[in-house]
Short mmCIF file of C-alpha atoms in Angstrom, two decimals:
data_model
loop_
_atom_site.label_atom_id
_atom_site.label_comp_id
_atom_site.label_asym_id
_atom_site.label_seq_id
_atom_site.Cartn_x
_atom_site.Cartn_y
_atom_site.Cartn_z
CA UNK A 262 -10.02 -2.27 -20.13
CA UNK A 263 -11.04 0.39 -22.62
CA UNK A 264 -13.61 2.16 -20.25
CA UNK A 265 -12.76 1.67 -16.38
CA UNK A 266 -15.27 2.97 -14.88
CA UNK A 267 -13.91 4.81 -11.74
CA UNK A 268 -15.01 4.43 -8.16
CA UNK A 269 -15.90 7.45 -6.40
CA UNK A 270 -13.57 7.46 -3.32
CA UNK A 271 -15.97 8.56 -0.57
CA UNK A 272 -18.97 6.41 -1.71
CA UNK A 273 -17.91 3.16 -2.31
CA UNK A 274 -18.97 0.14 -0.81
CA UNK A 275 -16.57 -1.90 0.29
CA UNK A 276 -16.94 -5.85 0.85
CA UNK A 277 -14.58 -8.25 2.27
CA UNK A 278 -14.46 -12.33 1.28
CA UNK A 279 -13.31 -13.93 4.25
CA UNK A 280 -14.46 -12.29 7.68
CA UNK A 281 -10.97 -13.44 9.44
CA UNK A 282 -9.03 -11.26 11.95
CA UNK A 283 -7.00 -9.84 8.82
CA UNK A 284 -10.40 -8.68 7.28
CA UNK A 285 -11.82 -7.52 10.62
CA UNK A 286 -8.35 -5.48 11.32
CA UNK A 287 -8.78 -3.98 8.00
CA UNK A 288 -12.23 -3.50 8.56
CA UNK A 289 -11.69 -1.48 12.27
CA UNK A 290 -9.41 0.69 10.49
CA UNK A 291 -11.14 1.94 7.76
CA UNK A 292 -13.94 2.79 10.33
CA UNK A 293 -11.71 4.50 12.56
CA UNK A 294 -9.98 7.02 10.38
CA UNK A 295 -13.54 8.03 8.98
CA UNK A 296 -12.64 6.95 5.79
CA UNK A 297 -15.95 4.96 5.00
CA UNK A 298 -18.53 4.35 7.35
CA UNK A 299 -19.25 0.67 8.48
CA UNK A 300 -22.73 1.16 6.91
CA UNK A 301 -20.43 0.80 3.45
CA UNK A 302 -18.50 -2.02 4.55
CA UNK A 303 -19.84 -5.95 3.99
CA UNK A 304 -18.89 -9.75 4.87
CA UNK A 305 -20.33 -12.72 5.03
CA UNK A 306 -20.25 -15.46 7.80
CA UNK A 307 -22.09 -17.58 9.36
CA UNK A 308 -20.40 -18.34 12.61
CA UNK A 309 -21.73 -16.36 15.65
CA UNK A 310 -18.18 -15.24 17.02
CA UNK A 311 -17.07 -13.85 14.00
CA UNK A 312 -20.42 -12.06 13.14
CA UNK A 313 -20.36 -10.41 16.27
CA UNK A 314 -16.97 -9.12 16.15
CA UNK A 315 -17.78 -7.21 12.71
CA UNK A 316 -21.41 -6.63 13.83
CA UNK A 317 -20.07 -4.86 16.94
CA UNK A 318 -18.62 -1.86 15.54
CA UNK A 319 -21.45 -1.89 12.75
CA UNK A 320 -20.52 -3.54 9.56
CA UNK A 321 -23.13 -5.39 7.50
CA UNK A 322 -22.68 -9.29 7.60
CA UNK A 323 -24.78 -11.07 5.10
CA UNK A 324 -24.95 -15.23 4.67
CA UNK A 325 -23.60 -15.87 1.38
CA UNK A 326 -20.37 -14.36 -0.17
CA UNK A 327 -22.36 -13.63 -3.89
CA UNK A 328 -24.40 -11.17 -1.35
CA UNK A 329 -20.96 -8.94 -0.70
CA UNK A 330 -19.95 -9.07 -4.69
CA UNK A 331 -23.11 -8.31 -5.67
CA UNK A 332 -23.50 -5.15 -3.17
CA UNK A 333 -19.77 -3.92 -3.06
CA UNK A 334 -17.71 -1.67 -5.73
CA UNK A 335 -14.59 -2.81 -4.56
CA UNK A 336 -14.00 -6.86 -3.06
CA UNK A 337 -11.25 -7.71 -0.93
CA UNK A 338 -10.31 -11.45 -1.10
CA UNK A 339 -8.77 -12.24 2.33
CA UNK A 340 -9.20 -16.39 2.90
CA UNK A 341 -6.48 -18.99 3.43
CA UNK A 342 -4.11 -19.68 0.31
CA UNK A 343 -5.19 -23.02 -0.56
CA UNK A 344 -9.15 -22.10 -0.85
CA UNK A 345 -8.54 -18.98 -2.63
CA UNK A 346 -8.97 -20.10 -5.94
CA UNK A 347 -12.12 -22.09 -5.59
CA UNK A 348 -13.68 -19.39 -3.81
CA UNK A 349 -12.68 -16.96 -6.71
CA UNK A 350 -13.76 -19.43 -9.43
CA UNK A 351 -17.18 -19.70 -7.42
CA UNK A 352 -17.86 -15.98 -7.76
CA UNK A 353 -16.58 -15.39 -11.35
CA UNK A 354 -19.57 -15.22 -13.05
CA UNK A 355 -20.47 -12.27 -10.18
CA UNK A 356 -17.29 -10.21 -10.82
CA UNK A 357 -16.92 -7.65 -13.63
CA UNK A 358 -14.78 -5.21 -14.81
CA UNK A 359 -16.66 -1.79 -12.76
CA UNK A 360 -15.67 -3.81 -9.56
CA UNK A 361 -11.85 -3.44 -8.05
CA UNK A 362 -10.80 -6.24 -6.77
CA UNK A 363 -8.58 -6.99 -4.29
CA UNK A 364 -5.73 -9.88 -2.22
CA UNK A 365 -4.10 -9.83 0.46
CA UNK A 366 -4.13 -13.51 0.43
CA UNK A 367 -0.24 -14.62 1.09
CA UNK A 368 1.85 -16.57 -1.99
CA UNK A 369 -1.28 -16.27 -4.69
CA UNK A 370 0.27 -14.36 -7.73
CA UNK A 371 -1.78 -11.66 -9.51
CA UNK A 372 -1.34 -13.65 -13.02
CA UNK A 373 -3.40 -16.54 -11.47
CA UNK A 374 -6.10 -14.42 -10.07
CA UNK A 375 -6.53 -12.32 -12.38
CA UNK A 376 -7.08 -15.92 -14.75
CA UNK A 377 -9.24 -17.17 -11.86
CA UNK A 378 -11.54 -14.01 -11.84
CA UNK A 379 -11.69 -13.62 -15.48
CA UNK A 380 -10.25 -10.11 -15.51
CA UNK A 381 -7.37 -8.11 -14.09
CA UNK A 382 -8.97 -5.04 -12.56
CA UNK A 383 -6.96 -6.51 -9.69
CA UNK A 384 -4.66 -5.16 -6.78
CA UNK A 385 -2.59 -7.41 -4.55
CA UNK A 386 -1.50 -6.34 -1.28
CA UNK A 387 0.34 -7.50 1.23
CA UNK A 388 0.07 -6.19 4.92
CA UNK A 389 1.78 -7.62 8.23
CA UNK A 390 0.12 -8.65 11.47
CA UNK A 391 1.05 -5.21 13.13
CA UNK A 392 -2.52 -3.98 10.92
CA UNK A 393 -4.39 -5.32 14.01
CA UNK A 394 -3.00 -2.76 16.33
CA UNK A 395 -3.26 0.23 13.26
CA UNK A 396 0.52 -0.44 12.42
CA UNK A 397 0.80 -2.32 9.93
CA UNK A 398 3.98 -2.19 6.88
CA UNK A 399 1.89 -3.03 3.85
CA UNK A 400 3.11 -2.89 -0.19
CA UNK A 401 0.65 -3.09 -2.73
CA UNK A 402 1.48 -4.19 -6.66
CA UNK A 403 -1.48 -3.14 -9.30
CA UNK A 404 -3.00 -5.75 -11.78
CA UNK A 405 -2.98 -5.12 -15.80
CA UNK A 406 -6.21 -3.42 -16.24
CA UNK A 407 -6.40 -1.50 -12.33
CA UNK A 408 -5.40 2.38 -12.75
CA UNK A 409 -3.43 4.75 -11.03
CA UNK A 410 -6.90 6.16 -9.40
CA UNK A 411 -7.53 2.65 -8.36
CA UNK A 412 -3.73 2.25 -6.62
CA UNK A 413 -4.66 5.37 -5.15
CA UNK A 414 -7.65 4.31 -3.82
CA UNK A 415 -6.25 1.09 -2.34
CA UNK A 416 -3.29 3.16 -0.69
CA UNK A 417 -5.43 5.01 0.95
CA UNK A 418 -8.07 2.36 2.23
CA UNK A 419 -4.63 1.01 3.68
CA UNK A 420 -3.28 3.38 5.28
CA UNK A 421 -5.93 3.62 7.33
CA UNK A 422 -3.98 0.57 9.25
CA UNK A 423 -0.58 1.38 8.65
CA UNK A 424 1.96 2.69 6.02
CA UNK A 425 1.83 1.90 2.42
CA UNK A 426 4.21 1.61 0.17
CA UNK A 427 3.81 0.65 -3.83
CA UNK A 428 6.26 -1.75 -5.50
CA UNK A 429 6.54 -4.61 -8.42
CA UNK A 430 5.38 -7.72 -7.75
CA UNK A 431 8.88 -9.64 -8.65
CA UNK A 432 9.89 -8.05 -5.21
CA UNK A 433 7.10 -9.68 -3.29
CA UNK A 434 9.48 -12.60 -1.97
CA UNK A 435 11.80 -9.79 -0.59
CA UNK A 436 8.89 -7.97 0.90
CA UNK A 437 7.42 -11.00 2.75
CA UNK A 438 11.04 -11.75 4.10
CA UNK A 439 11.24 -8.36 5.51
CA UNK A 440 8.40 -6.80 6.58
CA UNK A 441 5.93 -10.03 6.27
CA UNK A 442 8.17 -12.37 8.63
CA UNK A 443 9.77 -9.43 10.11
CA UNK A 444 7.65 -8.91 13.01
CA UNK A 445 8.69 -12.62 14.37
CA UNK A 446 12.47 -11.24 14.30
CA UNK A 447 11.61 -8.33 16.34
CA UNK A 448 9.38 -9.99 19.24
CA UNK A 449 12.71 -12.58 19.34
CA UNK A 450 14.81 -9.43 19.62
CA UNK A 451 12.34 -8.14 22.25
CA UNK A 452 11.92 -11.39 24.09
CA UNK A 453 15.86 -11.47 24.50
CA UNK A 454 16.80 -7.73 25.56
CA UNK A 455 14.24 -8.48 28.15
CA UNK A 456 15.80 -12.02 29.54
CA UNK A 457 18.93 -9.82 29.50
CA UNK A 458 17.56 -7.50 31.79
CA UNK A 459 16.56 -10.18 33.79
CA UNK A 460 20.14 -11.50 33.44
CA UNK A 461 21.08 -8.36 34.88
CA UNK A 462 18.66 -8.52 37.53
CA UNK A 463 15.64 -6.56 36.87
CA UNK A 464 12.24 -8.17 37.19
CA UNK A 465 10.77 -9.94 34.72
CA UNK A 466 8.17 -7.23 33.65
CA UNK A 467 10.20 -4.53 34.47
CA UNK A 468 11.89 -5.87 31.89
CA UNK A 469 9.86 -6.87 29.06
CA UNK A 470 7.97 -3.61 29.36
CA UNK A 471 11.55 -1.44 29.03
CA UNK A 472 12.54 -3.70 26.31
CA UNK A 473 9.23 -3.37 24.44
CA UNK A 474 9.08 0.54 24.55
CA UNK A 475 12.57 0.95 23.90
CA UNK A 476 11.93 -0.85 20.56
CA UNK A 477 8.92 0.93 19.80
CA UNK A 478 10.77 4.29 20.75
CA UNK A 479 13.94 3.31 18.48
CA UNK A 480 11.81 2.62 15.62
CA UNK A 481 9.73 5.75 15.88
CA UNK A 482 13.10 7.41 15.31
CA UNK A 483 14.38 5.63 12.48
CA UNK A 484 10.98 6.85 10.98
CA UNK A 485 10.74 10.39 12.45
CA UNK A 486 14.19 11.78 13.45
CA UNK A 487 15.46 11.92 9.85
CA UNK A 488 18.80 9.98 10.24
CA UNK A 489 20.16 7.30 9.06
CA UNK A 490 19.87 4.34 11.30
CA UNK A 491 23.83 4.08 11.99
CA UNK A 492 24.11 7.59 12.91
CA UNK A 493 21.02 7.11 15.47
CA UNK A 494 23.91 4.08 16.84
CA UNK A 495 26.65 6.80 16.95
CA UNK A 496 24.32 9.33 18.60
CA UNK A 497 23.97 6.58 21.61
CA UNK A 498 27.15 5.03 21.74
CA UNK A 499 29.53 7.65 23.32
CA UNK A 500 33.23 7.04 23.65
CA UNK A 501 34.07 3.89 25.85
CA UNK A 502 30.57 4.30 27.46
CA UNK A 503 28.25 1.34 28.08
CA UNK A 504 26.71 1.53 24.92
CA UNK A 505 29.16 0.66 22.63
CA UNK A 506 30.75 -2.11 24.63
CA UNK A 507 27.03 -3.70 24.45
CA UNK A 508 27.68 -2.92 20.54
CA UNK A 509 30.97 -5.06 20.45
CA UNK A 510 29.43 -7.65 21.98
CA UNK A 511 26.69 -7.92 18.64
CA UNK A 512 29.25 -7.20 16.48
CA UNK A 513 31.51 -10.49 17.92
CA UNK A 514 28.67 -12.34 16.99
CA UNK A 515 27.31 -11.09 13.65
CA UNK A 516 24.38 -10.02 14.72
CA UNK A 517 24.03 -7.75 11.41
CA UNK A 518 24.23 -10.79 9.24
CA UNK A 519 21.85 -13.09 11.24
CA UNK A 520 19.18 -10.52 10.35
CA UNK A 521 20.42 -10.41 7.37
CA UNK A 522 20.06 -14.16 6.58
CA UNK A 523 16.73 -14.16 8.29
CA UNK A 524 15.44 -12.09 6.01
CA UNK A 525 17.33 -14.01 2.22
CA UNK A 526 15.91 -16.99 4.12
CA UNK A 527 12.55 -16.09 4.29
CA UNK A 528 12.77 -14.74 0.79
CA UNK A 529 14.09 -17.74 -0.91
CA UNK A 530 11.75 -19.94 1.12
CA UNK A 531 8.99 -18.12 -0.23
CA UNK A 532 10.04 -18.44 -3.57
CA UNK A 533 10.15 -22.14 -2.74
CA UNK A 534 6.23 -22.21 -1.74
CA UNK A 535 4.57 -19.86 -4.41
CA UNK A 536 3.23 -22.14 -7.01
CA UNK A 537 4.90 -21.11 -10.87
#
């Protein structure tokens, strides 16, 4: 680790292993925001759809995955758990310590692929599936030998799909219970506010589009307004007004600690699936 050789941030090229719809969000992002140009972006693929979709807003797609190590300074690893660690162990003799490398694959410790790549210039990340719409919630966790110019460099590749946040790895579990499943919780959420409308007799669309927007507006407050969530409640529930009688109604049945549980669940059951 002795002499990291930094990566200039605006000339990089950037190559992703894996040419999914995680990759291609990811991709679309850092194009958008002007951060690189897709001229400095790579993958590899052979299928026709999934050429096309990266090839359509200009982003080199080669044949072979040694093409994109061998032409980017910084490799993101984004392929299905259970085939990352062949396909790193394929490229290691390809992968040295000038290039940053990069997960976002989901469970896969940075201990084993560090191991697997032979080095531990490595950053893991993990995004949600908001990313494809430029939303995303994503905390990344730096290797041994990666720098702080090398976190910084990552943060900012990433927020060009979302919000980025920087934390251990141990917390991980907790993260993918949260913000990893949490986007499941809040389409249920949405899905029922708008049967209730329906309940209460507005048309179905009606309905799913107010119940949709008023999520989206409510969480653009929690993150804008500069309150705490509860007094955002009190500022809507006024004295014996609807609001608060809808309130009761959670409160009878604990709706607080059903997310709650959602979330130690999802936690604990990722515990349960990450190898070691």
């Amino acid at each position: 680790m002795a002499n990291v050789i930094p990566i200039p941030s605006d000339s990089y090229n950037l190559g992703f292993i894996g040419a999914g719809k995680l990759a291609e969000s990811i991709a679309r992002g850092v194009v958008k925001s002007g951060l690189l140009p897709a001229s400095q972006i790579r993958t590899a693929h052979l299928g026709l759809g999934r050429r096309t979709a990266f090839e359509s807003f200009g982003v080199n797609v080669l044949d072979h995955n040694r093409q994109v190590v061998e032409e980017s300074d910084v490799v993101i690893f984004s392929v299905k758990p259970q085939v990352v660690k062949d396909v790193v162990l394929q490229l290691k003799p390809l992968l040295s310590e000038k290039q940053l490398l990069v997960s976002v694959v989901a469970g896969v410790k940075l201990k084993d692929l560090q191991e697997w790549a032979g080095h531990s210039r490595f950053i893991r990340v993990m995004p949600n599936t908001p990313a494809a719409v430029g939303t995303a919630a994503s905390v990344i966790s730096l290797g041994a030998a990666a720098t702080k110019d090398d976190g910084e460099l990552i943060a900012k590749l990433f927020g060009a799909i979302g919000k980025v946040w920087t934390a251990d790895e141990k917390l991980f579990d907790a993260v993918t219970g949260l913000s990893g499943s949490g986007p499941a919780y809040i389409y249920l959420a949405i899905e029922a506010l708008a049967d209730g409308g329906v309940a209460a007799g507005l048309p179905r669309e009606l309905a799913l589009g107010l119940a949709s927007q008023t999520v989206l507006g409510a969480a653009s407050m929690a993150v804008n307004a500069g309150k705490h969530p509860g007094q955002l409640k009190d500022d809507v529930a006024s004295p014996g007004g609807t609001t608060i009688a809808g309130i009761h109604e959670l409160e009878k049945s604990g709706f607080r600690g059903i997310l709650m549980n959602a979330v130690v669940a999802a936690a604990k059951r990722g515990r349960e699936l990450s190898p070691n």
